[in-house]
PDB file of C-alpha atoms in Angstrom:
ATOM      1  CA  MET A 566     -63.104 -17.639  -0.545  1.00  0.00           C
ATOM      2  CA  ALA A 567     -60.198 -17.336  -2.806  1.00  0.00           C
ATOM      3  CA  HIS A 568     -59.444 -13.752  -4.177  1.00  0.00           C
ATOM      4  CA  PRO A 569     -57.184 -12.391  -7.712  1.00  0.00           C
ATOM      5  CA  SER A 570     -53.410 -11.836  -6.008  1.00  0.00           C
ATOM      6  CA  GLN A 571     -53.571 -13.901  -2.262  1.00  0.00           C
ATOM      7  CA  LEU A 572     -50.703 -15.424  -1.779  1.00  0.00           C
ATOM      8  CA  GLY A 573     -52.155 -17.865   1.429  1.00  0.00           C
ATOM      9  CA  PHE A 574     -55.005 -20.102   1.126  1.00  0.00           C
ATOM     10  CA  GLN A 575     -58.341 -19.434   2.446  1.00  0.00           C
ATOM     11  CA  ASP A 576     -60.258 -18.648   5.620  1.00  0.00           C
ATOM     12  CA  ALA A 577     -60.434 -22.209   7.213  1.00  0.00           C
ATOM     13  CA  ALA A 578     -63.819 -23.432   7.912  1.00  0.00           C
ATOM     14  CA  SER A 579     -63.211 -26.718   9.629  1.00  0.00           C
ATOM     15  CA  PRO A 580     -61.006 -28.166  12.164  1.00  0.00           C
ATOM     16  CA  VAL A 581     -59.268 -30.502  10.025  1.00  0.00           C
ATOM     17  CA  MET A 582     -57.800 -27.178   7.344  1.00  0.00           C
ATOM     18  CA  GLU A 583     -56.957 -25.626  10.483  1.00  0.00           C
ATOM     19  CA  GLU A 584     -54.729 -27.693  11.486  1.00  0.00           C
ATOM     20  CA  LEU A 585     -53.560 -27.997   7.728  1.00  0.00           C
ATOM     21  CA  LEU A 586     -52.803 -23.903   7.942  1.00  0.00           C
ATOM     22  CA  HIS A 587     -51.121 -24.451  11.288  1.00  0.00           C
ATOM     23  CA  PHE A 588     -49.306 -27.430   9.860  1.00  0.00           C
ATOM     24  CA  HIS A 589     -48.323 -25.402   6.364  1.00  0.00           C
ATOM     25  CA  ASP A 590     -47.020 -22.206   8.733  1.00  0.00           C
ATOM     26  CA  HIS A 591     -44.995 -25.210  10.796  1.00  0.00           C
ATOM     27  CA  ALA A 592     -42.815 -26.560   7.899  1.00  0.00           C
ATOM     28  CA  LEU A 593     -43.246 -23.022   5.721  1.00  0.00           C
ATOM     29  CA  MET A 594     -41.078 -21.988   8.704  1.00  0.00           C
ATOM     30  CA  ILE A 595     -38.403 -24.911   8.808  1.00  0.00           C
ATOM     31  CA  VAL A 596     -38.014 -24.370   5.275  1.00  0.00           C
ATOM     32  CA  LEU A 597     -36.959 -20.392   5.496  1.00  0.00           C
ATOM     33  CA  LEU A 598     -34.445 -21.131   8.205  1.00  0.00           C
ATOM     34  CA  ILE A 599     -33.064 -24.246   6.457  1.00  0.00           C
ATOM     35  CA  SER A 600     -32.666 -22.053   3.160  1.00  0.00           C
ATOM     36  CA  THR A 601     -31.223 -19.397   4.749  1.00  0.00           C
ATOM     37  CA  LEU A 602     -28.209 -20.721   6.244  1.00  0.00           C
ATOM     38  CA  VAL A 603     -27.658 -22.210   3.345  1.00  0.00           C
ATOM     39  CA  LEU A 604     -28.102 -18.496   1.470  1.00  0.00           C
ATOM     40  CA  TYR A 605     -25.378 -17.423   4.580  1.00  0.00           C
ATOM     41  CA  ILE A 606     -23.275 -20.534   3.622  1.00  0.00           C
ATOM     42  CA  ILE A 607     -23.177 -19.913   0.223  1.00  0.00           C
ATOM     43  CA  VAL A 608     -22.469 -16.661   1.154  1.00  0.00           C
ATOM     44  CA  ALA A 609     -19.550 -16.611   3.207  1.00  0.00           C
ATOM     45  CA  MET A 610     -17.376 -19.590   1.035  1.00  0.00           C
ATOM     46  CA  VAL A 611     -18.019 -16.515  -1.935  1.00  0.00           C
ATOM     47  CA  SER A 612     -17.253 -13.785  -0.371  1.00  0.00           C
ATOM     48  CA  THR A 613     -13.745 -14.708   1.541  1.00  0.00           C
ATOM     49  CA  LYS A 614     -10.746 -16.425   1.300  1.00  0.00           C
ATOM     50  CA  LEU A 615     -10.250 -17.876   3.950  1.00  0.00           C
ATOM     51  CA  THR A 616     -10.410 -21.423   4.754  1.00  0.00           C
ATOM     52  CA  ASN A 617     -10.662 -23.430   8.240  1.00  0.00           C
ATOM     53  CA  LYS A 618      -8.936 -27.142   8.656  1.00  0.00           C
ATOM     54  CA  TYR A 619     -11.524 -27.677  10.792  1.00  0.00           C
ATOM     55  CA  ILE A 620     -14.326 -27.317   8.914  1.00  0.00           C
ATOM     56  CA  LEU A 621     -12.826 -29.338   6.158  1.00  0.00           C
ATOM     57  CA  ASP A 622     -11.555 -32.500   8.463  1.00  0.00           C
ATOM     58  CA  SER A 623     -13.742 -32.326  11.347  1.00  0.00           C
ATOM     59  CA  GLN A 624     -16.098 -35.632  13.248  1.00  0.00           C
ATOM     60  CA  GLU A 625     -17.915 -33.294  15.075  1.00  0.00           C
ATOM     61  CA  ILE A 626     -19.436 -31.342  12.480  1.00  0.00           C
ATOM     62  CA  GLU A 627     -19.692 -35.074   9.968  1.00  0.00           C
ATOM     63  CA  ILE A 628     -22.145 -35.907  13.287  1.00  0.00           C
ATOM     64  CA  ILE A 629     -24.379 -32.586  13.395  1.00  0.00           C
ATOM     65  CA  TRP A 630     -24.383 -32.173   9.595  1.00  0.00           C
ATOM     66  CA  THR A 631     -25.985 -35.841  10.182  1.00  0.00           C
ATOM     67  CA  VAL A 632     -28.125 -35.956  13.093  1.00  0.00           C
ATOM     68  CA  LEU A 633     -29.307 -32.220  12.621  1.00  0.00           C
ATOM     69  CA  PRO A 634     -31.309 -33.661   9.005  1.00  0.00           C
ATOM     70  CA  ALA A 635     -33.121 -36.451  11.203  1.00  0.00           C
ATOM     71  CA  VAL A 636     -34.073 -34.460  13.839  1.00  0.00           C
ATOM     72  CA  ILE A 637     -35.730 -31.667  11.232  1.00  0.00           C
ATOM     73  CA  LEU A 638     -37.839 -34.799   8.954  1.00  0.00           C
ATOM     74  CA  ILE A 639     -38.749 -35.978  12.847  1.00  0.00           C
ATOM     75  CA  LEU A 640     -40.517 -32.532  13.310  1.00  0.00           C
ATOM     76  CA  ILE A 641     -42.914 -32.431  10.314  1.00  0.00           C
ATOM     77  CA  ALA A 642     -42.959 -36.187   9.891  1.00  0.00           C
ATOM     78  CA  LEU A 643     -45.165 -36.751  13.515  1.00  0.00           C
ATOM     79  CA  PRO A 644     -47.875 -33.639  13.073  1.00  0.00           C
ATOM     80  CA  SER A 645     -48.474 -35.237   9.173  1.00  0.00           C
ATOM     81  CA  LEU A 646     -48.828 -38.056  10.512  1.00  0.00           C
ATOM     82  CA  ARG A 647     -51.466 -37.037  13.448  1.00  0.00           C
ATOM     83  CA  ILE A 648     -52.804 -34.263  10.979  1.00  0.00           C
ATOM     84  CA  LEU A 649     -53.094 -37.629   8.014  1.00  0.00           C
ATOM     85  CA  TYR A 650     -54.378 -40.043  11.066  1.00  0.00           C
ATOM     86  CA  LEU A 651     -57.229 -36.836  11.791  1.00  0.00           C
ATOM     87  CA  MET A 652     -58.285 -36.593   7.788  1.00  0.00           C
ATOM     88  CA  ASP A 653     -59.587 -40.338   7.843  1.00  0.00           C
ATOM     89  CA  GLU A 654     -61.258 -39.790  11.209  1.00  0.00           C
ATOM     90  CA  ILE A 655     -64.853 -40.342  10.886  1.00  0.00           C
ATOM     91  CA  ASN A 656     -66.918 -40.775  13.766  1.00  0.00           C
ATOM     92  CA  ASP A 657     -70.118 -40.925  14.518  1.00  0.00           C
ATOM     93  CA  PRO A 658     -71.004 -38.955  11.755  1.00  0.00           C
ATOM     94  CA  HIS A 659     -74.859 -36.835  11.965  1.00  0.00           C
ATOM     95  CA  LEU A 660     -75.431 -36.564   8.359  1.00  0.00           C
ATOM     96  CA  THR A 661     -73.915 -38.475   5.443  1.00  0.00           C
ATOM     97  CA  ILE A 662     -74.995 -37.192   1.637  1.00  0.00           C
ATOM     98  CA  LYS A 663     -73.389 -39.432  -1.172  1.00  0.00           C
ATOM     99  CA  ALA A 664     -71.955 -36.916  -3.722  1.00  0.00           C
ATOM    100  CA  MET A 665     -71.776 -38.313  -7.311  1.00  0.00           C
ATOM    101  CA  GLY A 666     -69.981 -36.838 -10.101  1.00  0.00           C
ATOM    102  CA  HIS A 667     -71.133 -37.030 -14.125  1.00  0.00           C
ATOM    103  CA  GLN A 668     -70.027 -34.615 -16.973  1.00  0.00           C
ATOM    104  CA  TRP A 669     -70.544 -32.214 -16.432  1.00  0.00           C
ATOM    105  CA  TYR A 670     -73.033 -32.059 -13.245  1.00  0.00           C
ATOM    106  CA  TRP A 671     -72.869 -33.109  -9.002  1.00  0.00           C
ATOM    107  CA  SER A 672     -75.649 -35.021  -7.759  1.00  0.00           C
ATOM    108  CA  TYR A 673     -76.554 -35.469  -4.048  1.00  0.00           C
ATOM    109  CA  GLU A 674     -77.928 -37.590  -2.345  1.00  0.00           C
ATOM    110  CA  TYR A 675     -78.921 -37.673   1.194  1.00  0.00           C
ATOM    111  CA  THR A 676     -79.020 -41.337   2.235  1.00  0.00           C
ATOM    112  CA  ASP A 677     -80.818 -40.697   5.733  1.00  0.00           C
ATOM    113  CA  TYR A 678     -83.171 -39.451   4.280  1.00  0.00           C
ATOM    114  CA  GLU A 679     -85.843 -41.390   1.624  1.00  0.00           C
ATOM    115  CA  ASP A 680     -85.747 -38.950  -0.975  1.00  0.00           C
ATOM    116  CA  LEU A 681     -83.923 -35.948  -0.483  1.00  0.00           C
ATOM    117  CA  GLY A 682     -81.161 -36.444  -3.880  1.00  0.00           C
ATOM    118  CA  PHE A 683     -80.784 -33.387  -6.600  1.00  0.00           C
ATOM    119  CA  ASP A 684     -78.740 -33.040  -9.696  1.00  0.00           C
ATOM    120  CA  SER A 685     -76.372 -29.856  -9.526  1.00  0.00           C
ATOM    121  CA  TYR A 686     -75.033 -28.044 -12.569  1.00  0.00           C
ATOM    122  CA  MET A 687     -73.273 -24.854 -12.882  1.00  0.00           C
ATOM    123  CA  ILE A 688     -75.160 -21.621 -14.012  1.00  0.00           C
ATOM    124  CA  PRO A 689     -74.274 -19.816 -16.887  1.00  0.00           C
ATOM    125  CA  THR A 690     -72.872 -16.737 -16.928  1.00  0.00           C
ATOM    126  CA  GLN A 691     -75.343 -15.006 -18.682  1.00  0.00           C
ATOM    127  CA  ASP A 692     -77.928 -16.458 -16.479  1.00  0.00           C
ATOM    128  CA  LEU A 693     -75.550 -14.983 -12.284  1.00  0.00           C
ATOM    129  CA  ALA A 694     -77.317 -12.701  -9.931  1.00  0.00           C
ATOM    130  CA  PRO A 695     -75.310  -9.916  -9.477  1.00  0.00           C
ATOM    131  CA  GLY A 696     -73.002 -11.009  -6.549  1.00  0.00           C
ATOM    132  CA  GLN A 697     -73.010 -14.071  -8.247  1.00  0.00           C
ATOM    133  CA  PHE A 698     -68.894 -15.223  -8.874  1.00  0.00           C
ATOM    134  CA  ARG A 699     -68.471 -16.635 -12.017  1.00  0.00           C
ATOM    135  CA  LEU A 700     -67.896 -20.553 -12.651  1.00  0.00           C
ATOM    136  CA  LEU A 701     -68.387 -21.409  -8.954  1.00  0.00           C
ATOM    137  CA  GLU A 702     -72.297 -20.983  -8.824  1.00  0.00           C
ATOM    138  CA  ALA A 703     -74.643 -23.558  -8.430  1.00  0.00           C
ATOM    139  CA  ASP A 704     -78.420 -23.988  -8.991  1.00  0.00           C
ATOM    140  CA  HIS A 705     -78.666 -26.543  -6.410  1.00  0.00           C
ATOM    141  CA  ARG A 706     -76.107 -26.141  -2.876  1.00  0.00           C
ATOM    142  CA  MET A 707     -74.963 -28.867  -0.664  1.00  0.00           C
ATOM    143  CA  VAL A 708     -76.392 -27.821   2.480  1.00  0.00           C
ATOM    144  CA  VAL A 709     -75.471 -29.401   6.085  1.00  0.00           C
ATOM    145  CA  PRO A 710     -75.514 -28.342   9.128  1.00  0.00           C
ATOM    146  CA  VAL A 711     -72.874 -26.159  11.454  1.00  0.00           C
ATOM    147  CA  GLU A 712     -71.148 -27.630  13.876  1.00  0.00           C
ATOM    148  CA  SER A 713     -72.420 -31.714  13.020  1.00  0.00           C
ATOM    149  CA  PRO A 714     -70.171 -34.371  11.409  1.00  0.00           C
ATOM    150  CA  ILE A 715     -70.929 -35.036   8.073  1.00  0.00           C
ATOM    151  CA  ARG A 716     -69.460 -38.258   5.975  1.00  0.00           C
ATOM    152  CA  VAL A 717     -69.905 -37.997   2.249  1.00  0.00           C
ATOM    153  CA  LEU A 718     -69.723 -40.565  -0.331  1.00  0.00           C
ATOM    154  CA  VAL A 719     -68.047 -39.504  -3.153  1.00  0.00           C
ATOM    155  CA  SER A 720     -67.954 -42.106  -6.993  1.00  0.00           C
ATOM    156  CA  ALA A 721     -68.197 -41.359 -10.043  1.00  0.00           C
ATOM    157  CA  GLU A 722     -70.616 -42.926 -12.800  1.00  0.00           C
ATOM    158  CA  ASP A 723     -68.401 -41.701 -15.532  1.00  0.00           C
ATOM    159  CA  VAL A 724     -64.714 -40.553 -15.805  1.00  0.00           C
ATOM    160  CA  LEU A 725     -62.465 -40.031 -12.588  1.00  0.00           C
ATOM    161  CA  HIS A 726     -63.882 -36.160 -10.864  1.00  0.00           C
ATOM    162  CA  SER A 727     -62.406 -35.450  -7.819  1.00  0.00           C
ATOM    163  CA  TRP A 728     -64.873 -33.566  -5.119  1.00  0.00           C
ATOM    164  CA  ALA A 729     -62.944 -31.140  -2.862  1.00  0.00           C
ATOM    165  CA  VAL A 730     -63.539 -27.437  -1.028  1.00  0.00           C
ATOM    166  CA  PRO A 731     -60.674 -26.275  -0.081  1.00  0.00           C
ATOM    167  CA  ALA A 732     -62.047 -24.193   2.768  1.00  0.00           C
ATOM    168  CA  LEU A 733     -63.035 -27.463   4.269  1.00  0.00           C
ATOM    169  CA  GLY A 734     -60.042 -29.054   3.784  1.00  0.00           C
ATOM    170  CA  VAL A 735     -61.791 -31.946   1.967  1.00  0.00           C
ATOM    171  CA  LYS A 736     -60.698 -34.272  -1.283  1.00  0.00           C
ATOM    172  CA  MET A 737     -61.379 -36.577  -3.146  1.00  0.00           C
ATOM    173  CA  ASP A 738     -61.299 -38.768  -6.053  1.00  0.00           C
ATOM    174  CA  ALA A 739     -64.388 -39.676  -7.181  1.00  0.00           C
ATOM    175  CA  VAL A 740     -64.214 -42.839  -8.618  1.00  0.00           C
ATOM    176  CA  PRO A 741     -66.097 -44.879 -11.362  1.00  0.00           C
ATOM    177  CA  GLY A 742     -67.594 -48.334  -9.484  1.00  0.00           C
ATOM    178  CA  ARG A 743     -65.446 -47.262  -6.105  1.00  0.00           C
ATOM    179  CA  LEU A 744     -67.510 -46.033  -3.068  1.00  0.00           C
ATOM    180  CA  ASN A 745     -64.725 -43.589  -1.226  1.00  0.00           C
ATOM    181  CA  GLN A 746     -65.296 -41.400   1.758  1.00  0.00           C
ATOM    182  CA  THR A 747     -64.764 -38.599   3.560  1.00  0.00           C
ATOM    183  CA  ALA A 748     -66.067 -36.489   6.571  1.00  0.00           C
ATOM    184  CA  PHE A 749     -65.179 -32.799   7.557  1.00  0.00           C
ATOM    185  CA  ILE A 750     -67.601 -30.659  10.509  1.00  0.00           C
ATOM    186  CA  ALA A 751     -67.840 -27.399   9.251  1.00  0.00           C
ATOM    187  CA  SER A 752     -67.098 -24.725  11.994  1.00  0.00           C
ATOM    188  CA  ARG A 753     -69.247 -21.810  11.052  1.00  0.00           C
ATOM    189  CA  PRO A 754     -72.394 -20.894   8.385  1.00  0.00           C
ATOM    190  CA  GLY A 755     -71.114 -19.508   5.730  1.00  0.00           C
ATOM    191  CA  VAL A 756     -70.957 -21.455   1.630  1.00  0.00           C
ATOM    192  CA  PHE A 757     -67.803 -23.154   0.649  1.00  0.00           C
ATOM    193  CA  TYR A 758     -67.111 -23.103  -3.505  1.00  0.00           C
ATOM    194  CA  GLY A 759     -65.115 -25.965  -4.490  1.00  0.00           C
ATOM    195  CA  GLN A 760     -64.226 -27.201  -8.044  1.00  0.00           C
ATOM    196  CA  CYS A 761     -64.385 -30.943  -9.599  1.00  0.00           C
ATOM    197  CA  SER A 762     -59.609 -31.598  -9.593  1.00  0.00           C
ATOM    198  CA  GLU A 763     -59.370 -34.172 -11.499  1.00  0.00           C
ATOM    199  CA  ILE A 764     -59.235 -33.347 -15.430  1.00  0.00           C
ATOM    200  CA  CYS A 765     -62.053 -34.770 -16.570  1.00  0.00           C
ATOM    201  CA  GLY A 766     -63.170 -33.807 -19.635  1.00  0.00           C
ATOM    202  CA  ALA A 767     -63.695 -30.973 -22.242  1.00  0.00           C
ATOM    203  CA  ASN A 768     -65.813 -29.133 -19.719  1.00  0.00           C
ATOM    204  CA  HIS A 769     -63.650 -30.193 -16.691  1.00  0.00           C
ATOM    205  CA  SER A 770     -64.082 -26.418 -15.632  1.00  0.00           C
ATOM    206  CA  PHE A 771     -67.898 -26.345 -15.171  1.00  0.00           C
ATOM    207  CA  MET A 772     -68.554 -28.435 -12.446  1.00  0.00           C
ATOM    208  CA  PRO A 773     -68.629 -26.617  -9.753  1.00  0.00           C
ATOM    209  CA  ILE A 774     -68.957 -27.535  -5.708  1.00  0.00           C
ATOM    210  CA  VAL A 775     -71.092 -25.131  -3.810  1.00  0.00           C
ATOM    211  CA  VAL A 776     -71.257 -26.397   0.250  1.00  0.00           C
ATOM    212  CA  GLU A 777     -73.590 -23.715   2.675  1.00  0.00           C
ATOM    213  CA  ALA A 778     -73.622 -24.591   5.694  1.00  0.00           C
ATOM    214  CA  VAL A 779     -76.128 -23.379   8.043  1.00  0.00           C
ATOM    215  CA  PRO A 780     -77.462 -23.610  11.657  1.00  0.00           C
ATOM    216  CA  LEU A 781     -78.906 -26.849  12.473  1.00  0.00           C
ATOM    217  CA  LYS A 782     -82.324 -25.260  12.785  1.00  0.00           C
ATOM    218  CA  HIS A 783     -82.298 -24.027   8.390  1.00  0.00           C
ATOM    219  CA  PHE A 784     -81.163 -27.264   7.710  1.00  0.00           C
ATOM    220  CA  GLU A 785     -84.688 -29.355   9.028  1.00  0.00           C
ATOM    221  CA  ASN A 786     -86.812 -26.014   7.376  1.00  0.00           C
ATOM    222  CA  TRP A 787     -84.431 -27.011   4.239  1.00  0.00           C
ATOM    223  CA  SER A 788     -84.367 -30.435   4.085  1.00  0.00           C
ATOM    224  CA  SER A 789     -88.438 -30.380   4.791  1.00  0.00           C
ATOM    225  CA  MET A 790     -89.539 -28.217   1.558  1.00  0.00           C
ATOM    226  CA  MET A 791     -87.016 -30.260  -0.406  1.00  0.00           C
ATOM    227  CA  LEU A 792     -88.923 -33.281   0.233  1.00  0.00           C
ATOM    228  CA  GLU A 793     -92.580 -31.960   0.006  1.00  0.00           C
ATOM    229  CA  ASP A 794     -91.321 -30.781  -3.712  1.00  0.00           C
ATOM    230  CA  ALA A 795     -90.015 -34.257  -4.318  1.00  0.00           C
TER     231      ALA A 795
END
């Protein structure tokens, strides 16, 4: 998860997020090179009184500074479109979970099971155990198996919400009366935190999302225990 004074992204916990991190570094390097070139040109123009007639009127330079930006845009657009299609790809999910946004908590339904569903509320600050994170911990976590394609159906019951977990590279709007879907694969075990990313009212800051990725055997034990309790 993120920590104070962090400059970069969180560590990737899914293949899509790894691709997004690589694309971010790729685009940032291009921006850095462009900024360096522009800064050099500005400094050169301000610090010298010399002029070059071939720069003031040159067909070749006109062609270069027309073609070069187009090439740079292509170098950014192609990997961007590739990741965009990857994020929309949902191939044979092993598990489907419906996440429903409410004011101000989330409810989860494991649609592959008959009676597996629960509400997930933020744990108040005074009830936190040592080591738990303020405003990020929930009383019930969304538990998923590791290295399995998970489909999440996202909707809302009252106002707009947004189901977002940065480490998994997932963000999907929850719209009342509409069912959106997204997918992810947790590439390693862990606990991944997110928050509602659409301003949804007075307690918008107090509806965290906690996804716990566990090995398949542990997930089966957890689901059996939840079904017994239900």
